[in-house]
GROMACS .gro file of C-alpha atoms in nm:
model
  240
    1MET     CA    1   1.312  -0.433  -0.755
    2GLY     CA    2   1.146  -0.304  -1.069
    3SER     CA    3   0.840  -0.080  -1.094
    4GLN     CA    4   0.681  -0.217  -1.408
    5PRO     CA    5   0.872  -0.525  -1.525
    6GLU     CA    6   0.777  -0.736  -1.819
    7VAL     CA    7   0.552  -1.029  -1.740
    8PRO     CA    8   0.779  -1.329  -1.688
    9ASN     CA    9   0.745  -1.643  -1.894
   10GLY     CA   10   0.755  -2.009  -1.802
   11ALA     CA   11   0.721  -2.155  -1.455
   12THR     CA   12   0.782  -1.823  -1.281
   13ALA     CA   13   0.455  -1.681  -1.414
   14SER     CA   14   0.258  -1.962  -1.248
   15ARG     CA   15   0.359  -1.860  -0.896
   16PRO     CA   16   0.093  -1.701  -0.678
   17VAL     CA   17   0.166  -1.343  -0.571
   18LEU     CA   18   0.161  -1.204  -0.219
   19PHE     CA   19   0.094  -0.830  -0.243
   20PHE     CA   20   0.189  -0.604   0.047
   21ASP     CA   21   0.065  -0.252   0.104
   22ILE     CA   22   0.344  -0.023   0.233
   23ASP     CA   23   0.231   0.267   0.453
   24ASN     CA   24   0.093   0.171   0.795
   25CYS     CA   25   0.142  -0.192   0.693
   26LEU     CA   26   0.515  -0.261   0.662
   27TYR     CA   27   0.575  -0.006   0.937
   28PRO     CA   28   0.332   0.065   1.223
   29ARG     CA   29   0.079   0.346   1.229
   30SER     CA   30   0.225   0.438   1.568
   31THR     CA   31   0.523   0.593   1.388
   32LYS     CA   32   0.283   0.883   1.314
   33VAL     CA   33   0.391   0.908   0.950
   34HIS     CA   34   0.021   0.914   0.859
   35ASP     CA   35  -0.039   1.210   1.092
   36LEU     CA   36   0.255   1.403   0.947
   37MET     CA   37   0.131   1.332   0.597
   38ALA     CA   38  -0.221   1.446   0.687
   39ASP     CA   39  -0.080   1.776   0.817
   40LEU     CA   40   0.113   1.833   0.494
   41ILE     CA   41  -0.194   1.750   0.285
   42ASP     CA   42  -0.411   1.990   0.487
   43ARG     CA   43  -0.147   2.260   0.441
   44TYR     CA   44  -0.135   2.190   0.068
   45PHE     CA   45  -0.514   2.222   0.039
   46ALA     CA   46  -0.511   2.547   0.235
   47THR     CA   47  -0.222   2.702   0.040
   48HIS     CA   48  -0.310   2.596  -0.314
   49LEU     CA   49  -0.687   2.628  -0.289
   50GLY     CA   50  -0.688   2.936  -0.068
   51LEU     CA   51  -0.899   2.770   0.200
   52PRO     CA   52  -0.922   2.836   0.575
   53GLU     CA   53  -0.768   2.552   0.780
   54GLU     CA   54  -1.102   2.403   0.887
   55GLU     CA   55  -1.234   2.392   0.530
   56ALA     CA   56  -0.907   2.246   0.400
   57ILE     CA   57  -0.925   1.960   0.651
   58LYS     CA   58  -1.289   1.892   0.566
   59LEU     CA   59  -1.227   1.883   0.190
   60HIS     CA   60  -0.919   1.663   0.234
   61GLN     CA   61  -1.125   1.410   0.428
   62GLU     CA   62  -1.408   1.427   0.172
   63TYR     CA   63  -1.175   1.354  -0.119
   64TYR     CA   64  -1.005   1.071   0.069
   65LYS     CA   65  -1.341   0.911   0.145
   66ASN     CA   66  -1.475   0.954  -0.209
   67TYR     CA   67  -1.167   0.863  -0.412
   68GLY     CA   68  -0.927   0.674  -0.185
   69LEU     CA   69  -0.665   0.947  -0.233
   70ALA     CA   70  -0.680   1.320  -0.167
   71ILE     CA   71  -0.470   1.386  -0.478
   72GLU     CA   72  -0.737   1.238  -0.706
   73GLY     CA   73  -0.989   1.494  -0.587
   74LEU     CA   74  -0.737   1.775  -0.631
   75VAL     CA   75  -0.660   1.673  -0.987
   76ARG     CA   76  -1.021   1.600  -1.078
   77HIS     CA   77  -1.172   1.921  -0.941
   78HIS     CA   78  -0.887   2.173  -0.922
   79GLN     CA   79  -0.639   2.072  -1.198
   80ILE     CA   80  -0.356   2.054  -0.945
   81ASP     CA   81  -0.021   1.924  -1.077
   82PRO     CA   82   0.001   1.582  -0.907
   83LEU     CA   83   0.382   1.569  -0.921
   84ASP     CA   84   0.402   1.908  -0.748
   85TYR     CA   85   0.170   1.768  -0.482
   86ASN     CA   86   0.391   1.461  -0.442
   87ALA     CA   87   0.703   1.676  -0.403
   88LYS     CA   88   0.542   1.890  -0.133
   89VAL     CA   89   0.365   1.611   0.055
   90ASP     CA   90   0.499   1.253   0.031
   91ASP     CA   91   0.854   1.342  -0.070
   92ALA     CA   92   0.867   1.621   0.189
   93LEU     CA   93   0.813   1.382   0.480
   94PRO     CA   94   1.117   1.352   0.712
   95LEU     CA   95   1.112   0.973   0.686
   96GLU     CA   96   1.484   0.932   0.752
   97ASN     CA   97   1.421   1.051   1.108
   98ILE     CA   98   1.125   0.818   1.161
   99ILE     CA   99   1.153   0.490   0.970
  100LYS     CA  100   1.443   0.262   1.061
  101LYS     CA  101   1.557  -0.080   0.946
  102ASN     CA  102   1.338  -0.354   1.089
  103PRO     CA  103   1.530  -0.683   1.134
  104LYS     CA  104   1.219  -0.871   1.254
  105LEU     CA  105   1.024  -0.768   0.946
  106ARG     CA  106   1.314  -0.871   0.725
  107GLU     CA  107   1.334  -1.208   0.903
  108LEU     CA  108   0.962  -1.266   0.842
  109LEU     CA  109   0.989  -1.180   0.473
  110GLU     CA  110   1.305  -1.386   0.426
  111ASP     CA  111   1.121  -1.687   0.566
  112ILE     CA  112   0.877  -1.671   0.274
  113ASP     CA  113   0.969  -1.927   0.009
  114THR     CA  114   0.989  -1.725  -0.312
  115SER     CA  115   1.001  -2.042  -0.518
  116LYS     CA  116   0.638  -2.084  -0.413
  117VAL     CA  117   0.512  -1.725  -0.406
  118LYS     CA  118   0.622  -1.393  -0.553
  119LEU     CA  119   0.653  -1.093  -0.319
  120TRP     CA  120   0.517  -0.770  -0.464
  121LEU     CA  121   0.441  -0.421  -0.332
  122LEU     CA  122   0.107  -0.254  -0.400
  123THR     CA  123   0.074   0.106  -0.284
  124ASN     CA  124  -0.138   0.414  -0.344
  125ALA     CA  125   0.175   0.626  -0.303
  126TYR     CA  126   0.387   0.745  -0.593
  127VAL     CA  127   0.695   0.540  -0.689
  128THR     CA  128   0.944   0.772  -0.514
  129HIS     CA  129   0.774   0.738  -0.176
  130GLY     CA  130   0.723   0.363  -0.204
  131ARG     CA  131   1.088   0.294  -0.289
  132ARG     CA  132   1.208   0.533  -0.021
  133VAL     CA  133   1.011   0.358   0.254
  134VAL     CA  134   1.119   0.002   0.173
  135LYS     CA  135   1.480   0.115   0.140
  136LEU     CA  136   1.468   0.274   0.487
  137LEU     CA  137   1.314  -0.046   0.625
  138GLY     CA  138   1.601  -0.244   0.471
  139ILE     CA  139   1.375  -0.477   0.271
  140GLU     CA  140   1.381  -0.333  -0.082
  141ASP     CA  141   1.574  -0.632  -0.218
  142LEU     CA  142   1.311  -0.883  -0.103
  143PHE     CA  143   1.037  -0.773  -0.344
  144GLU     CA  144   1.026  -0.853  -0.713
  145GLY     CA  145   0.832  -0.543  -0.807
  146LEU     CA  146   0.621  -0.246  -0.712
  147THR     CA  147   0.281  -0.139  -0.840
  148TYR     CA  148   0.219   0.221  -0.747
  149CYS     CA  149  -0.034   0.494  -0.806
  150ASP     CA  150   0.103   0.678  -1.109
  151TYR     CA  151   0.036   1.045  -1.039
  152SER     CA  152   0.169   1.137  -1.384
  153LYS     CA  153  -0.121   0.964  -1.562
  154ILE     CA  154  -0.474   1.103  -1.570
  155PRO     CA  155  -0.714   0.971  -1.455
  156ILE     CA  156  -0.532   0.861  -1.141
  157ILE     CA  157  -0.609   0.498  -1.057
  158CYS     CA  158  -0.567   0.379  -0.699
  159LYS     CA  159  -0.697   0.125  -0.449
  160PRO     CA  160  -0.973   0.035  -0.376
  161HIS     CA  161  -1.073   0.072  -0.745
  162LYS     CA  162  -1.080  -0.262  -0.926
  163ASP     CA  163  -0.863  -0.120  -1.205
  164MET     CA  164  -0.575  -0.076  -0.960
  165PHE     CA  165  -0.593  -0.443  -0.864
  166ALA     CA  166  -0.607  -0.536  -1.233
  167LYS     CA  167  -0.298  -0.323  -1.294
  168ALA     CA  168  -0.117  -0.500  -1.009
  169MET     CA  169  -0.204  -0.842  -1.150
  170LYS     CA  170  -0.079  -0.747  -1.495
  171GLU     CA  171   0.248  -0.603  -1.367
  172ALA     CA  172   0.310  -0.895  -1.131
  173GLY     CA  173   0.235  -1.147  -1.405
  174VAL     CA  174  -0.053  -1.327  -1.237
  175GLU     CA  175  -0.377  -1.414  -1.418
  176ARG     CA  176  -0.604  -1.588  -1.169
  177MET     CA  177  -0.775  -1.410  -0.880
  178GLU     CA  178  -0.725  -1.717  -0.662
  179ASP     CA  179  -0.348  -1.680  -0.702
  180CYS     CA  180  -0.353  -1.333  -0.546
  181TYR     CA  181  -0.287  -1.280  -0.174
  182PHE     CA  182  -0.302  -0.935  -0.021
  183VAL     CA  183  -0.225  -0.755   0.306
  184ASP     CA  184  -0.343  -0.398   0.370
  185ASP     CA  185  -0.431  -0.185   0.672
  186SER     CA  186  -0.714  -0.012   0.482
  187TYR     CA  187  -1.063  -0.151   0.539
  188ALA     CA  188  -1.181  -0.039   0.195
  189ASN     CA  189  -0.881  -0.189   0.017
  190ALA     CA  190  -0.901  -0.522   0.198
  191GLU     CA  191  -1.275  -0.539   0.134
  192SER     CA  192  -1.237  -0.458  -0.236
  193ALA     CA  193  -0.968  -0.723  -0.286
  194GLU     CA  194  -1.185  -0.983  -0.112
  195LYS     CA  195  -1.480  -0.903  -0.339
  196LEU     CA  196  -1.259  -0.951  -0.644
  197GLY     CA  197  -1.168  -1.302  -0.529
  198TRP     CA  198  -0.827  -1.233  -0.380
  199THR     CA  199  -0.727  -1.386  -0.046
  200SER     CA  200  -0.733  -1.065   0.153
  201VAL     CA  201  -0.589  -0.997   0.497
  202HIS     CA  202  -0.691  -0.682   0.685
  203LEU     CA  203  -0.419  -0.560   0.921
  204VAL     CA  204  -0.574  -0.386   1.221
  205GLU     CA  205  -0.283  -0.269   1.431
  206GLU     CA  206  -0.293  -0.348   1.802
  207GLY     CA  207  -0.461  -0.064   1.987
  208LEU     CA  208  -0.696   0.024   1.702
  209PRO     CA  209  -1.065  -0.072   1.724
  210VAL     CA  210  -1.168  -0.391   1.550
  211PRO     CA  211  -1.433  -0.329   1.282
  212GLY     CA  212  -1.782  -0.444   1.367
  213THR     CA  213  -1.807  -0.608   1.026
  214PRO     CA  214  -1.479  -0.760   0.906
  215ALA     CA  215  -1.337  -0.624   0.581
  216SER     CA  216  -1.227  -0.971   0.476
  217LYS     CA  217  -1.213  -1.332   0.589
  218TYR     CA  218  -0.878  -1.278   0.757
  219GLN     CA  219  -0.798  -1.007   1.009
  220ILE     CA  220  -0.469  -0.977   1.196
  221ARG     CA  221  -0.301  -0.757   1.455
  222HIS     CA  222   0.058  -0.839   1.353
  223LEU     CA  223   0.222  -0.942   1.026
  224GLU     CA  224   0.369  -1.244   1.207
  225GLU     CA  225   0.016  -1.391   1.204
  226LEU     CA  226   0.053  -1.445   0.830
  227ARG     CA  227   0.246  -1.761   0.918
  228GLY     CA  228  -0.077  -1.918   1.041
  229ILE     CA  229  -0.290  -1.795   0.752
  230MET     CA  230  -0.050  -1.887   0.473
  231PRO     CA  231   0.173  -2.164   0.616
  232GLN     CA  232   0.225  -2.306   0.266
  233PHE     CA  233   0.444  -2.007   0.178
  234PHE     CA  234   0.676  -2.013   0.479
  235LYS     CA  235   0.996  -2.215   0.487
  236SER     CA  236   0.983  -2.270   0.863
  237SER     CA  237   0.626  -2.405   0.840
  238ASN     CA  238   0.733  -2.671   0.591
  239GLN     CA  239   1.045  -2.800   0.763
  240VAL     CA  240   1.033  -3.169   0.853
   0.00000   0.00000   0.00000
């Protein structure tokens, strides 16, 4: 799996692309990785900005809401080193104790016919975190590439900004919006992709409240439901 491969030529380039978010999408939110990450981010805000805990939490949430990533607010307003942030937040997570190989997820992904669609990762995390997660899940070999939020480049571009989706299309070698399929647990990300013309699927994990207004045309509780939404891409759906 490459991070920024060259755009392929020939027939391969004509394949549609199915983009998967990583965190809280390829593994469930119930693993509490998100909560652990939020605690580390709050601690980072408090330590590096000299804020009381309550103010650190409030500012973290404000930046997340305004920019899609807390790190963007830190870089934009406080000149924080984003790679230092990544080392002390994402890369500091004890993922090896939490995320395990998921045979059912692998079975689902292996049933996707990659002669018909390209599998690609699209995450707001930095490359180290993204690769670490899919390796722990035991699925890193099933994706042809990874588009990640590059913390080393300023300004930081991330979902739901349209430039992040444009970056993903360029790196995955797809030109038409209608050839882009996308799964994400974030309402804002799913909504943004839909508005751009992608086929967007909002994953709302079982137990979480269903949005009053859907983020996109498709909304699912489990990744297995993708079989019904995109049967043309699954081997088992096309067996005679």
